[in-house]
Amino acid sequence: MTLATPPNLDEFEVSVFGPGRGECILVHLGYNEWCMIDSCVGRGRSLPAAVEYLKELGQAALEGVLLVLATHWHDDHIGGIADSLREFTNAQFACSTALGHRQFLTLVQLQGKSLQGDSGVDEFGEILKILQERKQQGLRPAKVAPILAIQDRLLLRRSQGERAFPAAVTALSPSDATVKMALRKIASLMPRPDQPQRRITNRPPNEASVVLLIEVGNRRALFGADLEHSGLIGEGWLAILNSSQTAQPAQVFKVPHHGSPNAHCSDVWEKLLEPDPIAILTPFTSGKGLPQEKDLARLRSMTSNLYCTAQARAKLPKRSDKIVEKKLKNRTRIAIDGTLGQVRLRWSATDATAVPQIEVFNGAFKV
Amino acid sequence: MPDTSLSGQPLKADTFDRSFQVAEMSNWRISPELSAGLKQSLSNTTVDQERPDNEREFLAYVTRPIPKYTRHKIAAILRPRQLWEGTVVECQNGSFVARVIDRTEPSNTDELVTFELDEVSPEDKKLVQPGASFYWTIGVERSPAGQIQNIDRVMFRRLPGWRASSVRDAEREAGSIAELLFSE
């Protein structure tokens, strides 16, 4: 099977791309209907990874994207998400309830007036422009208005009457408590008059991330975004575990927050996932880098099916100018964007005895 | 009256700059031998107005003379070998970490680089805050007197402050968007 072979109509697919500028997950819900979670653009590439991949699969795949979801607004998750939404003309946009609040919209508008661009907030500014254009083109309001995700909200459903097997996309977070906390943090980002213009950098709230459960026929996948485990009731992973919603355990897990220990919760593995699930993670190549070796050891103790889209450490580029290279030798430097790899899982959504097919591309690997 | 070289011969337009430098050197009372050597070496050099690709052309470019009619207006000439645009991510004790984007070769990966606060000029130090933007240059600077110096410089951008009216406008626009997109 090549990269450009489209999935069968009854096949569940999860493709995870990263790191690039952002990270991205594409899910095939069956019958050529797709959902995109976050977005990334490979270094030196003009198109988002999901758009490139779906173009390889064919025009029908591009038109089959029904939902584009931003789990949160950080740059390392939504690079190129506005360009993707522009390409996916049939897709509705979804984001955390916290980001539909007027305070965040004000921040987005203010950032649009800034001389400092290129942050995740700018991507949201572009998305709002696209949605306004669609509204002016006369699209039905229900197709244009963003879907605001909050704990236990169903974002998309395909029932069994419409097709041979059902599909559903459900938000498991953020909880009410974390939305309030996120709004306080967003308020703290609002500039005061006379304060010098600055770029809005990636800072919390990670706790307002949207965690998704996607069910397609017999298959269930849990996508952890950057949700952290604070250990406090009503926040982070504990809010999901204590929810009244009783979902069946998932067979596929997108590991939260790049395998960071601050997002690890043993109960998630025990209660929300089947034993020995297929776990996929994307590295975070900034700072000390994630996952660290001890993080991989911890994750390996949870599953024997662990996949990673790229190495956590990217290579520093070499400069041809010798004097520049000499000057750089004395600097502490870390390359941020590595090679954009892809882990692709395909699994029959209807045949309970079928085994999953997992492929790795462009430097992705089984841990 | 046409410009003339040291030898009194009329100058061609394309050799004006090179001869000017030699004349400038002569005013510094360097030896006639060195002056002649410089004149010889510079007359063999091509001065390219585009950013040169190799080391020889680069040096020729940065050492090119300043035309007489602009010399008095220029404080110094900076020729970057490498330019980054940076954003402060984190401030630490005596240092800061920034994400830098390669503006010389945009296909290169972004990097996180640690800078010492002492590398920043005293008047810029108060600007070092998360989100602040700067340019980082490694290159060659030529002083008005003609001295050549390798430099590794961090210069913070002085962006205007937010006006109260901008904040009010943003709030009004956010209200319109909320009404348009989120009210139904």
XYZ file of C-alpha atoms in Angstrom, chain A residues 35-39 65-73 77-78 81-82 85 88 90-100 104 124 127-128 131 134 142-150 153-156 169-171 173-174 208-212, chain B residues 182:
61
model
C -12.081 15.143 10.627
C -8.909 17.207 11.092
C -7.560 17.914 14.585
C -5.003 20.756 14.770
C -2.655 21.529 11.903
C -13.394 16.993 5.436
C -16.381 17.827 7.646
C -14.731 19.143 10.783
C -11.589 21.171 11.515
C -10.869 21.390 15.231
C -8.276 23.499 17.026
C -7.572 21.857 20.386
C -6.033 25.119 21.666
C -4.347 28.194 20.217
C -0.537 22.864 17.364
C -2.222 25.005 14.739
C -4.990 25.715 10.253
C -6.554 28.736 8.501
C -9.975 25.520 6.525
C -11.770 22.296 3.106
C -17.284 21.702 3.400
C -15.718 21.768 6.845
C -17.064 23.395 9.965
C -14.666 24.898 12.462
C -14.613 23.849 16.111
C -12.603 25.096 19.074
C -12.685 25.288 22.845
C -15.558 27.238 24.395
C -12.938 29.453 26.023
C -11.852 30.666 22.573
C -15.353 31.715 21.580
C -10.290 36.072 23.327
C -7.439 32.484 14.736
C -10.103 31.752 10.667
C -12.527 34.464 11.775
C -15.937 32.422 8.582
C -18.533 32.352 4.248
C -25.391 26.609 11.194
C -22.580 25.703 8.751
C -20.593 28.855 9.468
C -20.834 29.345 13.226
C -17.945 27.678 15.058
C -18.826 24.659 17.154
C -17.752 25.404 20.703
C -16.381 22.331 22.423
C -16.998 21.702 26.086
C -20.559 17.782 23.880
C -21.234 15.807 20.710
C -19.540 17.690 17.856
C -20.413 15.433 14.919
C -16.917 12.884 17.531
C -17.340 13.899 21.180
C -15.449 16.502 23.200
C -12.930 18.577 27.745
C -12.625 21.417 28.716
C -8.476 24.418 28.160
C -7.367 21.921 25.469
C -10.068 19.924 23.756
C -9.738 16.157 24.284
C -11.747 14.128 21.775
C -21.618 33.170 17.702
